[in-house]
Coordinates of C-alpha atoms and ligand atoms in Angstrom, one line a residue:
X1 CA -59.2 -56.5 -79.0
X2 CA -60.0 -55.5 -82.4
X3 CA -63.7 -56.3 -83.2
X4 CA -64.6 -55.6 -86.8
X5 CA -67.7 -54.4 -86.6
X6 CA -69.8 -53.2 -83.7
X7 CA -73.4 -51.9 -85.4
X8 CA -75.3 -49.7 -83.2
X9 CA -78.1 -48.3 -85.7
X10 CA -80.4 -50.9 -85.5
X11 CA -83.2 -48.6 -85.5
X12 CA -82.4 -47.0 -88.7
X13 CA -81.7 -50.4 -90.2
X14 CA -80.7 -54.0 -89.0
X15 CA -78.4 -56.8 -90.3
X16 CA -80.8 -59.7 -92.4
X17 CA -80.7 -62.9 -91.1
X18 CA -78.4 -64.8 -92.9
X19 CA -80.7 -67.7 -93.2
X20 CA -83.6 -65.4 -94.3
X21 CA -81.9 -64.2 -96.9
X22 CA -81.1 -67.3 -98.2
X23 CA -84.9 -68.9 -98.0
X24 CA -85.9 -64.9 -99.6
X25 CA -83.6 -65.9 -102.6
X26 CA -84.9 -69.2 -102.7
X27 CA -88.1 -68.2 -103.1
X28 CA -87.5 -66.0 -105.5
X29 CA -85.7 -68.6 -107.9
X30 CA -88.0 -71.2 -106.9
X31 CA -91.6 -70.3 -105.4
X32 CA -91.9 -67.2 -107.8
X33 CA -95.4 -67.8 -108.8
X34 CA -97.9 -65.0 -108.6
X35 CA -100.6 -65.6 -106.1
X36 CA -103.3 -65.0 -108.2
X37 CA -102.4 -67.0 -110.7
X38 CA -104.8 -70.4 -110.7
X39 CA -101.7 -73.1 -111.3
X40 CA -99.4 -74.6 -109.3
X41 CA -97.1 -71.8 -109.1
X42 CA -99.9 -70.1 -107.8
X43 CA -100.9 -71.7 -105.1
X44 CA -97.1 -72.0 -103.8
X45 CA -97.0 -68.0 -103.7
X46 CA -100.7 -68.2 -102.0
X47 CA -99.4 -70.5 -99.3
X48 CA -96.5 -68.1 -98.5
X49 CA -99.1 -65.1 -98.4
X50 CA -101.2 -67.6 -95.7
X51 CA -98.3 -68.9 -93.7
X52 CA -96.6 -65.1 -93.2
X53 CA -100.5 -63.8 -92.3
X54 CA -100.9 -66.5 -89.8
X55 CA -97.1 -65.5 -87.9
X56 CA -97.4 -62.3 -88.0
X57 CA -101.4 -63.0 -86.4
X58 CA -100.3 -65.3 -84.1
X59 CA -97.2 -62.9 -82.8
X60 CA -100.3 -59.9 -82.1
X61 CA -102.9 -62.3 -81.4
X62 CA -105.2 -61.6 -84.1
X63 CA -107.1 -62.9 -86.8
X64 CA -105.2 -63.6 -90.1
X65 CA -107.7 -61.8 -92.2
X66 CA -106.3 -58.4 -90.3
X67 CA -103.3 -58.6 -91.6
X68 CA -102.2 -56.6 -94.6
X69 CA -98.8 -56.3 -96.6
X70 CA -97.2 -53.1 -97.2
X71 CA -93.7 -51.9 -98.8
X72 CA -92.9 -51.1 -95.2
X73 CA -93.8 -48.6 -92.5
X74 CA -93.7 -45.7 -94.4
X75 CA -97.0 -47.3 -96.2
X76 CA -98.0 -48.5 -93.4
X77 CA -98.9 -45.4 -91.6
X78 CA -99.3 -43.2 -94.7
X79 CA -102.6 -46.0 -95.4
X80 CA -103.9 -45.8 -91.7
X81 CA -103.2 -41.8 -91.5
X82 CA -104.9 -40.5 -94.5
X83 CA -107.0 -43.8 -95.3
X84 CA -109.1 -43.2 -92.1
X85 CA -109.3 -39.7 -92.3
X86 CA -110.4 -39.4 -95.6
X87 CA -113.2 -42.4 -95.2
X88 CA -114.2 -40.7 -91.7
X89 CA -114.2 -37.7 -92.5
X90 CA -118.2 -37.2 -92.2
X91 CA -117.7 -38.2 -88.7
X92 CA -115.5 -35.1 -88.1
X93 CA -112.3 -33.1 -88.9
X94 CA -110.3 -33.2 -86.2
X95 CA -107.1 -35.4 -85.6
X96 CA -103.8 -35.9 -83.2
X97 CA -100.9 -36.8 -82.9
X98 CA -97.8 -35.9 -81.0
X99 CA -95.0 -33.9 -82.2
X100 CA -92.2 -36.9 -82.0
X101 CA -93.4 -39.1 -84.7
X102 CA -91.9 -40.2 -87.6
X103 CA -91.6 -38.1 -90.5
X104 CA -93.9 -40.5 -92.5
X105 CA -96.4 -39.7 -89.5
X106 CA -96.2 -36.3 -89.3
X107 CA -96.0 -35.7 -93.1
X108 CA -99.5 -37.1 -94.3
X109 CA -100.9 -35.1 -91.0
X110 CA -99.4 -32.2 -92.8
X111 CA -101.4 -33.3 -95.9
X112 CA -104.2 -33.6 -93.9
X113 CA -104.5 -30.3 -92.8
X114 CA -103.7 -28.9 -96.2
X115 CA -107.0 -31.1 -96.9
X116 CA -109.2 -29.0 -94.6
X117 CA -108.5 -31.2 -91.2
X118 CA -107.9 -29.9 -88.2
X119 CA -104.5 -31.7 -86.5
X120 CA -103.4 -31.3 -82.9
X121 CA -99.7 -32.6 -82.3
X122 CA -99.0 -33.2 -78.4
X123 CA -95.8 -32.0 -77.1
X124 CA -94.0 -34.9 -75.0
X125 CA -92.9 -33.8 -71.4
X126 CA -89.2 -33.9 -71.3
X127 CA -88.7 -38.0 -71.4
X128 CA -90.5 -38.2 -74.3
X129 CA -94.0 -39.1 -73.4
X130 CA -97.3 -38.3 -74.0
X131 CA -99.9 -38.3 -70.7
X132 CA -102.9 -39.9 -71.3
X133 CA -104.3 -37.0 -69.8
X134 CA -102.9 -34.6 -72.4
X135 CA -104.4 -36.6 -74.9
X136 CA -107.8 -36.9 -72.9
X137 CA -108.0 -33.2 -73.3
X138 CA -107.3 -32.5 -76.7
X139 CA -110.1 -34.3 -77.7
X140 CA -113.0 -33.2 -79.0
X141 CA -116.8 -34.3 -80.5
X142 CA -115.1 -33.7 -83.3
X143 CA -112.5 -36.3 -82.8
X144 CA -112.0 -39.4 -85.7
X145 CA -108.5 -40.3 -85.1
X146 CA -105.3 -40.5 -82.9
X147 CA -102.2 -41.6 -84.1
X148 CA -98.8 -41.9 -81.1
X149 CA -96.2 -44.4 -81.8
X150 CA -94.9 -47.4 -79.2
X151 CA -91.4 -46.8 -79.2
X152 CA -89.6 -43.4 -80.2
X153 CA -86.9 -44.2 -82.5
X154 CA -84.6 -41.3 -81.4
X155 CA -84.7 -41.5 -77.9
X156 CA -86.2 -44.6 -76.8
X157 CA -89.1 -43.7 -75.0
X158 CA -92.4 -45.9 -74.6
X159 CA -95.7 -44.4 -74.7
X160 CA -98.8 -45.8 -72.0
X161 CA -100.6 -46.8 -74.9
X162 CA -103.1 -48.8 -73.1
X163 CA -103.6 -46.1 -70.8
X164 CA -104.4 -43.7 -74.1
X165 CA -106.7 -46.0 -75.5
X166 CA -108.6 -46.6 -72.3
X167 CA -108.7 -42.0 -72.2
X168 CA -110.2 -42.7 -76.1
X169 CA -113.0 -45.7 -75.2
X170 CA -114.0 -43.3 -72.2
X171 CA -114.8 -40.4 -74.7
X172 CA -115.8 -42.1 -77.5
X173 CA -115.1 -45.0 -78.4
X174 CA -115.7 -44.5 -82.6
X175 CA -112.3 -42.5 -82.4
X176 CA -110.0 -44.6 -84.4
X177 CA -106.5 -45.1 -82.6
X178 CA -103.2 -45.9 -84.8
X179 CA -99.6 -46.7 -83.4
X180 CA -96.5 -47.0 -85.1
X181 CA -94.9 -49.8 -83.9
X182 CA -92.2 -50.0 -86.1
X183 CA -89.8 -49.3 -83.7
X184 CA -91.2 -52.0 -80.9
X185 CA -92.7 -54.9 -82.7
X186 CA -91.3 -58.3 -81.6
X187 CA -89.1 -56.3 -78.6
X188 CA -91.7 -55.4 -76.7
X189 CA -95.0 -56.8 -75.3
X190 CA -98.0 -56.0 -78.5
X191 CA -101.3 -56.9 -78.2
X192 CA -104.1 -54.5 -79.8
X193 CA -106.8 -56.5 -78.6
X194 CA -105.5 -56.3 -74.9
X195 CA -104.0 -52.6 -75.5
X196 CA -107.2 -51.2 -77.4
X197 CA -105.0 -50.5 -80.9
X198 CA -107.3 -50.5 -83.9
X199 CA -104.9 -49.9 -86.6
X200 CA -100.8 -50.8 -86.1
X201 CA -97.6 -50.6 -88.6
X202 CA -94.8 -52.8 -88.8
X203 CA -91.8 -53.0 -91.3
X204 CA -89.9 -55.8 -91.7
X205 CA -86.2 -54.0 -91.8
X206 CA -86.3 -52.9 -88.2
X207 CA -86.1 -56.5 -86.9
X208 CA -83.7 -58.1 -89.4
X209 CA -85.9 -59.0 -91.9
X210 CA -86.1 -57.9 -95.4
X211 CA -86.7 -54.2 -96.8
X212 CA -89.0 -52.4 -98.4
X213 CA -91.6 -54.8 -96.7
X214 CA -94.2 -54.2 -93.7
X215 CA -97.5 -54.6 -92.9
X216 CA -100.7 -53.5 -91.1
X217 CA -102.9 -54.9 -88.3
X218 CA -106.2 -53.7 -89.4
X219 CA -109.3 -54.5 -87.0
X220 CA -112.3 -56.0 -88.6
X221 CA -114.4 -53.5 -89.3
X222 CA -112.7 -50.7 -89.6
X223 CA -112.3 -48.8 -93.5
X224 CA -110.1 -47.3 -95.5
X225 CA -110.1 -45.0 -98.5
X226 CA -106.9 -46.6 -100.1
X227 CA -104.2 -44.6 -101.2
X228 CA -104.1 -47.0 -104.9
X229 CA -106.4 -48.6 -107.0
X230 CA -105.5 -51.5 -108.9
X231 CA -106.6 -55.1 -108.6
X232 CA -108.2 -56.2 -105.3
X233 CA -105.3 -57.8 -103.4
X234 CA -105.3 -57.2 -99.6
X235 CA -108.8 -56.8 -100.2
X236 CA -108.3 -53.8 -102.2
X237 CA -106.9 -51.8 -99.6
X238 CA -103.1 -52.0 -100.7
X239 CA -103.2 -53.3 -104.9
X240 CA -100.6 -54.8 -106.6
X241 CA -98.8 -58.3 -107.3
X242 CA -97.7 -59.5 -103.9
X243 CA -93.8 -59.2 -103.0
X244 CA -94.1 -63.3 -101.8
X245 CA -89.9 -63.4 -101.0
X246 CA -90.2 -60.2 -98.8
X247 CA -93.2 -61.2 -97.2
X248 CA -92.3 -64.5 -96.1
X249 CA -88.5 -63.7 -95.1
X250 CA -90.9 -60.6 -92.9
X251 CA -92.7 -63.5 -91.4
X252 CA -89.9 -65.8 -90.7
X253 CA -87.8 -62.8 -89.3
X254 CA -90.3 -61.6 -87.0
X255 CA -90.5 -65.3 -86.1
X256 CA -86.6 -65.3 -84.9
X257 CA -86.9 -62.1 -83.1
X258 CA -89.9 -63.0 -81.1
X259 CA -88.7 -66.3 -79.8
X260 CA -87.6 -65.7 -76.0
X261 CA -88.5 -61.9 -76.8
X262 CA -88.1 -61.6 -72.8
X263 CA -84.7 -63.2 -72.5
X264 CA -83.4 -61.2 -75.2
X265 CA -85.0 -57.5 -73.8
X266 CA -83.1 -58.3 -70.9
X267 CA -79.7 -58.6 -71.8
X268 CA -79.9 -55.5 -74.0
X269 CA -81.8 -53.4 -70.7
X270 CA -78.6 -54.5 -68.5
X271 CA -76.3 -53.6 -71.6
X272 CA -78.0 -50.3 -72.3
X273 CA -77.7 -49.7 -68.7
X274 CA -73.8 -50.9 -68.4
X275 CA -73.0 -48.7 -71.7
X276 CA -74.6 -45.6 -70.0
X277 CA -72.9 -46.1 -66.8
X278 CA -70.0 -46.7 -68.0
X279 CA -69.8 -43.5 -70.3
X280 CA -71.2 -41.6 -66.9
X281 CA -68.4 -42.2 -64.8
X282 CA -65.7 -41.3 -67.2
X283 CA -67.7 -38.2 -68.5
X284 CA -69.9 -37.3 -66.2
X285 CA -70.6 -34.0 -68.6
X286 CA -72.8 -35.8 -70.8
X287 CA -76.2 -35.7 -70.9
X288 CA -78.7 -39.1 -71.3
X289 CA -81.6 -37.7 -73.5
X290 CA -85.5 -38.6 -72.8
X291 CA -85.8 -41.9 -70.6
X292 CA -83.8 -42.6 -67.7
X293 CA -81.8 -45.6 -68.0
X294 CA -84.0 -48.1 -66.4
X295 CA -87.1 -46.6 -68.4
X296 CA -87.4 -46.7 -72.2
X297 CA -87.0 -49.6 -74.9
X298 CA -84.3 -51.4 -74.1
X299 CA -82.6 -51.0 -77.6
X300 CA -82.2 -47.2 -77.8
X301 CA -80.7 -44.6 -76.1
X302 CA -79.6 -41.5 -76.7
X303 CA -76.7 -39.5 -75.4
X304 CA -75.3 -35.9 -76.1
X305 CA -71.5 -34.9 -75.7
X306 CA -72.2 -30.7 -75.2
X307 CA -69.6 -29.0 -77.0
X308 CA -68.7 -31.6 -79.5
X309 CA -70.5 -32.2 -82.8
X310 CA -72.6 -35.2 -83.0
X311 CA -71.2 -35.7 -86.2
X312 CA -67.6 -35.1 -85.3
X313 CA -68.5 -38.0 -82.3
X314 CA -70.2 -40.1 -84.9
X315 CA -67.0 -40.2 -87.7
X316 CA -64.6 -40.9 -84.8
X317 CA -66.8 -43.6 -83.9
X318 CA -66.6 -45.1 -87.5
X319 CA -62.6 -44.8 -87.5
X320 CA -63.1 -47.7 -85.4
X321 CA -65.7 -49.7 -86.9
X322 CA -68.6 -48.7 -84.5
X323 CA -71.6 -47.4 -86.4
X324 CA -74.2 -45.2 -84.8
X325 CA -76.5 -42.1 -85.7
X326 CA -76.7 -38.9 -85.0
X327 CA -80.8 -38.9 -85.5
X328 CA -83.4 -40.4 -86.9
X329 CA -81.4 -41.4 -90.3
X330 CA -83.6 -39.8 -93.0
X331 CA -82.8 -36.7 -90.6
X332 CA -79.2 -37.2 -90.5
X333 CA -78.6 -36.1 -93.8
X334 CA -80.6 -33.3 -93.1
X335 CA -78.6 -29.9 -92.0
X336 CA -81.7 -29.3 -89.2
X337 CA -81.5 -30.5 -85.8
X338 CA -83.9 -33.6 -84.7
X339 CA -87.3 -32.6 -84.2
X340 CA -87.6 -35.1 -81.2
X341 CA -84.8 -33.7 -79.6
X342 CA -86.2 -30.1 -80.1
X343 CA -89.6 -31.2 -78.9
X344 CA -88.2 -32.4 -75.4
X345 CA -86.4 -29.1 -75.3
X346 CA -82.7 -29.3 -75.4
X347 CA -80.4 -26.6 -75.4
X348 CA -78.2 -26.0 -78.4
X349 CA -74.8 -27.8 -77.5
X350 CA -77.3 -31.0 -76.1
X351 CA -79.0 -30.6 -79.5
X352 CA -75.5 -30.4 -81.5
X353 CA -73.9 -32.6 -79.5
X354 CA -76.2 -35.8 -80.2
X355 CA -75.5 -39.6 -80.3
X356 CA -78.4 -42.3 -80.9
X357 CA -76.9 -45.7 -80.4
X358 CA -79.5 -48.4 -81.0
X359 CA -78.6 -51.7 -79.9
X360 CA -80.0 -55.0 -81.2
X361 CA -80.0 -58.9 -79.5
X362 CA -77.9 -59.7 -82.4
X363 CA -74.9 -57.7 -80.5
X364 CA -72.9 -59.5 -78.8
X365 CA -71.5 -58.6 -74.9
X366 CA -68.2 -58.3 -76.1
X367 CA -68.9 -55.9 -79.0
X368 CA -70.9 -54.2 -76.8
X369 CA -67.6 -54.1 -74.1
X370 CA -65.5 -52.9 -77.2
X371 CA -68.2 -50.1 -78.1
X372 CA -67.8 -48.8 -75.0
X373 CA -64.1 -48.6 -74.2
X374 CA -63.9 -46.9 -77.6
X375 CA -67.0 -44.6 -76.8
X376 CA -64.9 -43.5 -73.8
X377 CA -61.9 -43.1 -75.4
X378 CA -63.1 -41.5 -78.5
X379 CA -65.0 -38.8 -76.2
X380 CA -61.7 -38.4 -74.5
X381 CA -59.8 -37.5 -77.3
X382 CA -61.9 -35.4 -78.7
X383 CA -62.5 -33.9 -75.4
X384 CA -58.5 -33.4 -75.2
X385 CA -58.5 -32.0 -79.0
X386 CA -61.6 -29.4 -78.8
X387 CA -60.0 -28.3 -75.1
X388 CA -63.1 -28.4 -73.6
X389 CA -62.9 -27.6 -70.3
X390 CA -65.5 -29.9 -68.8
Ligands
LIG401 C1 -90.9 -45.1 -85.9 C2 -90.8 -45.3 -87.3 N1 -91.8 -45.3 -88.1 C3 -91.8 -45.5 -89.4 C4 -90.6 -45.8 -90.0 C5 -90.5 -46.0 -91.5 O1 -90.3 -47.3 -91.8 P1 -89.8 -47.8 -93.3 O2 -88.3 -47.5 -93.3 O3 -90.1 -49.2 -93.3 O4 -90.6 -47.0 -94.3 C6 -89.4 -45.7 -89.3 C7 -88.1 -45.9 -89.9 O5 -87.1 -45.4 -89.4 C8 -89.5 -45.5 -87.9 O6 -88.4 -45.5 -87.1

């Protein structure tokens, strides 16, 4: 069987909904009023901003008026990260983090310190996660944020982020707590009442929705010093004329991917687990990375072939229309190996040697079947080519 396509980085990007796409352009030939403006036009582009508020609210549970739009989760967590720190920052100087967050994470942390803050960055044990207890001890009095994503989007593993937030009430509950969900919203259970979350990023991209569009769940209550000043949409916090065709096609695709969220997390676990089994038996030299397979998001994995070039693996793969990564993908360009991977402390040829293959319910079984007959018989040639001895 010759499958066209089989596309396994559905955490670098996914495939839009057809139908989205079609209601985006629609609304951008039809419904392309500006919010703000006081006609009829208007009040169409306001009723898209109130219908996507009240799905995404409705999907987390909260109010509509804690919802704000963003390009995406870049802004997302650039807004919470420095927008609480810098409107906190009377309260203290101190921050964390952990060491396996996305660059657009760990990059206005970076900022941060250059800004006179003090940031500690956890080190994950060797599956990727972050003990509530090693975040219980790196706090301090000086404590006014914590930031740890849900899902890694390298290796797959899920942080006990009700467990953290229940360390940070305990201490202090002032102490601001952000997660990145970009990587888990709609796939797995989010609640930030019920999990403690005060601050949460999403971007629409990730679950076959629009790009260059996101959002924030923003508790009442809580400030930020925003990152741009314009007029006062999303009450201030995040200016400019609102992208109404990206926002609603956001809403209406996190719609799709929520409905039977279960169902659909479950057939991808017993995929994940039949894909890594599978490889496992006919190359029992490889090496799963992080997570066992019955732990992590159900979506991601990550596998390393030692003595073969992720890169090499990756190309092979693409001869035969399976698509995957060999890190997070604004790292794959980059000549340096994946921090994640270096943080859970893999040796060179594990490091070199890496594979991320992110699934997605959109995948059918029998791409999935085809992606892993090839996977073993890709790894086997190369195997055969390189002479490993394995
Ligand atoms: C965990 C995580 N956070 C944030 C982002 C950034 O999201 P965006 O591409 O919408 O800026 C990504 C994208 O890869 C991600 O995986």
């Amino acid at each position: 069987m010759r499958t066209n396509e089989v596309y396994l980085d559905n955490s670098a990007t996914t495939r839009p909904y057809p139908e989205i796409s079609k209601e985006v352009q629609r609304i951008m030939l039809e419904e392309y009023g500006n919010p703000s403006s006081l006609h009829r036009r208007g009040s169409e582009g306001e009723r898209l901003l109130q219908s996507s508020r009240q799905i995404l609210a409705e999907i987390l549970d909260v109010s509509d008026n804690e919802i704000i739009f963003t390009s995406g989760g870049t802004e997302s967590n650039n807004m919470a990260i420095l927008g609480v720190a810098r409107r906190y920052k009377k309260r203290g100087n101190h921050l964390i983090t952990t060491s396996i967050e996305h660059s657009s994470v760990l990059e206005p942390f970076n900022q941060l310190e250059k800004e006179g803050f003090e940031v500690t960055y956890l080190i994950p044990d060797n599956k990727g996660i972050v003990s509530p207890e090693k975040v219980a001890e790196a706090l301090t009095s000086r404590t006014i944020l914590v930031s740890i994503m849900h899902v890694n989007n390298e290796i797959g593993s899920i942080q006990p982020i009700s467990q953290i937030s229940a360390a940070l009430q305990g201490r202090n509950p002032d102490i601001v707590f952000h997660v990145d969900a970009v990587q888990s919203f709609t796939k797995l259970p989010l609640s930030p009442n019920d999990q403690g979350i005060d601050i949460l990023s999403i971007s629409a991209h990730k679950f076959h929705g629009p790009k260059g569009v996101g959002a924030l769940y923003l508790r009442e209550g809580i400030l930020l010093e925003p990152l741009t000043r314009g007029g006062g949409h999303e009450k201030g916090l995040r200016p400019g004329t609102e992208n109404t065709p990206g926002i609603w096609g956001m809403a209406l695709a996190a719609k799709l991917s929520y409905e039977n969220r279960k169902e659909k997390m479950e057939i991808l676990q017993s995929l994940k687990e039949r894909f890594i089994t599978s490889l496992e038996r006919e190359h029992p030299w490889i090496r799963l990375n992080g997570p066992g397979k019955e732990e992590g998001a159900p979506h991601i994995f990550n596998i390393s072939f030692p003595g073969l070039k992720g890169e090499v693996v990756l190309h092979a793969l693409e001869e035969h229309g399976i698509y995957v990564s060999t890190g997070s993908a604004c790292h794959s360009n980059a000549n340096s190996p994946s921090h994640v991977l270096q943080a859970i402390k893999l040796d060179k040829e594990s490091l070199e040697g890496a594979i991320r293959f992110s699934l997605s319910h959109l995948n059918t079984r029998e791409e999935i079947e085809y992606a892993i007959t090839k996977t073993i018989s890709v790894v086997s040639g190369l195997k055969k080519f390189f002479q490993l001895t394995r």
